[in-house]
Amino acid sequence: MEDTVLPSSATNPVDVMFEAFRELVEKDRILKDNIADVAHGMEYWVSRIIAILQKTHAFKDGCDIDLKEVQNILDEVQKYLIKLAALISPVSYYRFYDNFRFVIQKLCFVVTYVHFLKHGILLSRDRVAEILNIKVDPAAGFHLDVEDYLFGVLQLANELSRFSINAVVVGNSVLPFKRGVEGKIIVFVLLFSNETSKSSAFRIADFLYDLDAKFRLLNLKNDGLRRRYDALKYDVQRAEQVVYDLTIRGLKRPADEKSVST
Amino acid sequence: MSKEQDGSIKSYGRGGSRTKRGHDSFADGNDDVGSLKCQRIITEEEKKDFISYQKEMDERRDRYERIVKQSRDVIIECKRIIFQLHRTIIVNTSTNKEEVLNEADRRLKEVRNKMLRQIAEELYSLDHYYYLKSYDWALEEYIEALAFYKFLISGEVLLYSEIIDILQFADLVSEENKKFYIELPEITYLMGLFDVGGELMRLAISEISAGNSNTAVNIVNYMRSLHGCYEFLGNIVHTAEWTKKSQVFRDCLMKVENALYKWKIRENDMLIDASLLT
């Protein structure tokens, strides 16, 4: 073997190999940057949807107007999903998975939250993939990973426990104005008449009970999803606290309310 | 399931301790509190989705664990082969040396045809990058053993195309005409080649201790060539592991160069002594 070998000579098969490596790594870097750009663009629209959905905590107007705008933005997001699928399909889905997994999780949360506001039930992964117009089968290339969907559902649980608290706050907002003028009986009549906050609080608690029971069906490994699931019990606890506070004040659980999932 | 549900009901009591206001005049209205303690039961229809998620995730985790076990076996066997290759310096004749090399070659083929082939079967028609972290450390060790063996045979660097061909398993018979292979990212190959530096340094020090500097000269030329190529690549992977291995490789190269330097110095000392004796 020669004493000195210069990489630029490109006659030695080892040097040729390393030249090829350099080119391969450069191609991968460019592809990775493109994927990150598309995911970043999608993140903008998903964040806008979340900003719109935050208005639900104020309970102003109905949800219908906001949800129409959300649907328009979801159509915009689907364009990015098509671009992302085009970039990823030639190579492996999981090779650059870390660049777009978090925006997919947030997207799952958004879709399930909107569906809960409309129908009060948990959207299944197949339905979420259907709404976003992507596959669920890993063999199809770009697909909705089951763990991303479960992460999104856990974000939904955290948001709903907050939603439950704010629902009661809205119901109680009339209390200070009436206390000095009317008697206690009038105050509670007003509380009883607020059907929205009452239904929301009880309905959310039922939903979270069911969700916790469903997650117990999984055999979660000790990884990120398991750590995220361990926080679910605090969301359930907060919802139970709200139900308890309402119950001891005489507000009863509606008999016909029960959440189901499709 | 009912045990956890009881646990959920118990948390009602904790919440109560934080509420101090009472409404005695509405005590009669609380008779329905008992109804809150009813057990909530999810129907089979509602469970169906999450049970399918459970099966999908369990299947992936089980496959991942099987590959991890197989990878551990590959690592153990490759380390033993490397130890065997190091014994070439203690055999006296070229015939015995050839026997040691033949035995190592047989064991390397067995690792490929049985262990790595089994990993390839597990990964058939799946996305290999999902399971990459479960087997790339085994491939690094295999590349280290194979490159070390090839250096002892011919003194040449094991090429990426050679290892890719080996991992295609094209020469092995498979039923239903399936084509098994293992995905080998170039980064994994380069990491494995880094590791050869440590083994070659160990071999060089042993050979110099045994009084033979020719092998050490070959080793230092081999490592200098590789070091130049790696410097050409630069910091293509911004990971701590790459930086660490790059530094270790450089340290090994300097150790071999230092050993040769000392050999050269002492060689002259011995010659001087010999001339004085005449």
Coordinates of N, CA, C and O in Angstrom, one line a residue, chain B residues 16 23 29 60 71 85 98 108 115 126 131 148 191 218 240 247 259:
Chain B
G16 N -63.4 16.5 48.3 CA -64.3 17.0 49.3 C -63.6 17.8 50.4 O -64.1 18.8 50.9
H23 N -74.2 23.9 52.4 CA -75.5 24.4 52.0 C -76.5 23.5 52.7 O -77.1 22.6 52.0
G29 N -81.5 17.6 48.5 CA -81.1 17.4 47.1 C -80.0 16.5 46.8 O -79.7 16.1 45.7
R60 N -45.5 -4.8 17.0 CA -44.2 -4.1 16.6 C -43.2 -4.2 17.8 O -42.0 -4.4 17.5
S71 N -29.6 -9.4 17.8 CA -28.4 -8.5 17.6 C -27.4 -8.7 18.7 O -26.2 -8.7 18.5
L85 N -9.1 -13.7 16.0 CA -8.2 -13.1 15.0 C -6.9 -12.5 15.7 O -5.8 -12.5 15.1
E98 N -2.9 -19.8 9.1 CA -3.9 -20.0 8.1 C -5.1 -20.8 8.7 O -6.3 -20.5 8.4
L108 N -17.5 -16.3 10.7 CA -18.1 -15.1 10.1 C -19.3 -15.5 9.1 O -20.3 -14.9 9.1
M115 N -27.6 -15.9 11.8 CA -28.0 -14.8 12.7 C -28.5 -13.6 11.9 O -29.7 -13.2 12.1
L126 N -41.0 -4.9 5.6 CA -41.3 -3.9 6.6 C -40.4 -2.7 6.4 O -39.4 -2.7 5.7
Y131 N -37.0 -0.2 12.7 CA -36.3 -1.1 13.6 C -34.8 -0.9 13.5 O -34.0 -1.7 14.1
F148 N -11.6 -6.3 9.9 CA -10.4 -6.8 10.6 C -9.9 -8.1 9.9 O -8.7 -8.2 9.6
M191 N -19.4 4.0 11.0 CA -19.2 3.8 12.4 C -18.5 2.5 12.7 O -17.6 2.4 13.5
N218 N 2.3 -1.7 8.0 CA 1.1 -1.8 7.2 C -0.1 -1.2 7.9 O -1.0 -0.6 7.2
A240 N -23.0 13.1 19.0 CA -21.9 12.9 19.9 C -21.1 11.7 19.6 O -19.9 11.6 19.8
Q247 N -12.6 10.9 17.4 CA -11.4 11.2 18.3 C -10.7 10.0 18.7 O -9.5 9.9 18.8
A259 N 4.3 4.2 18.7 CA 5.0 2.9 18.9 C 6.1 2.7 17.9 O 7.2 2.2 18.2

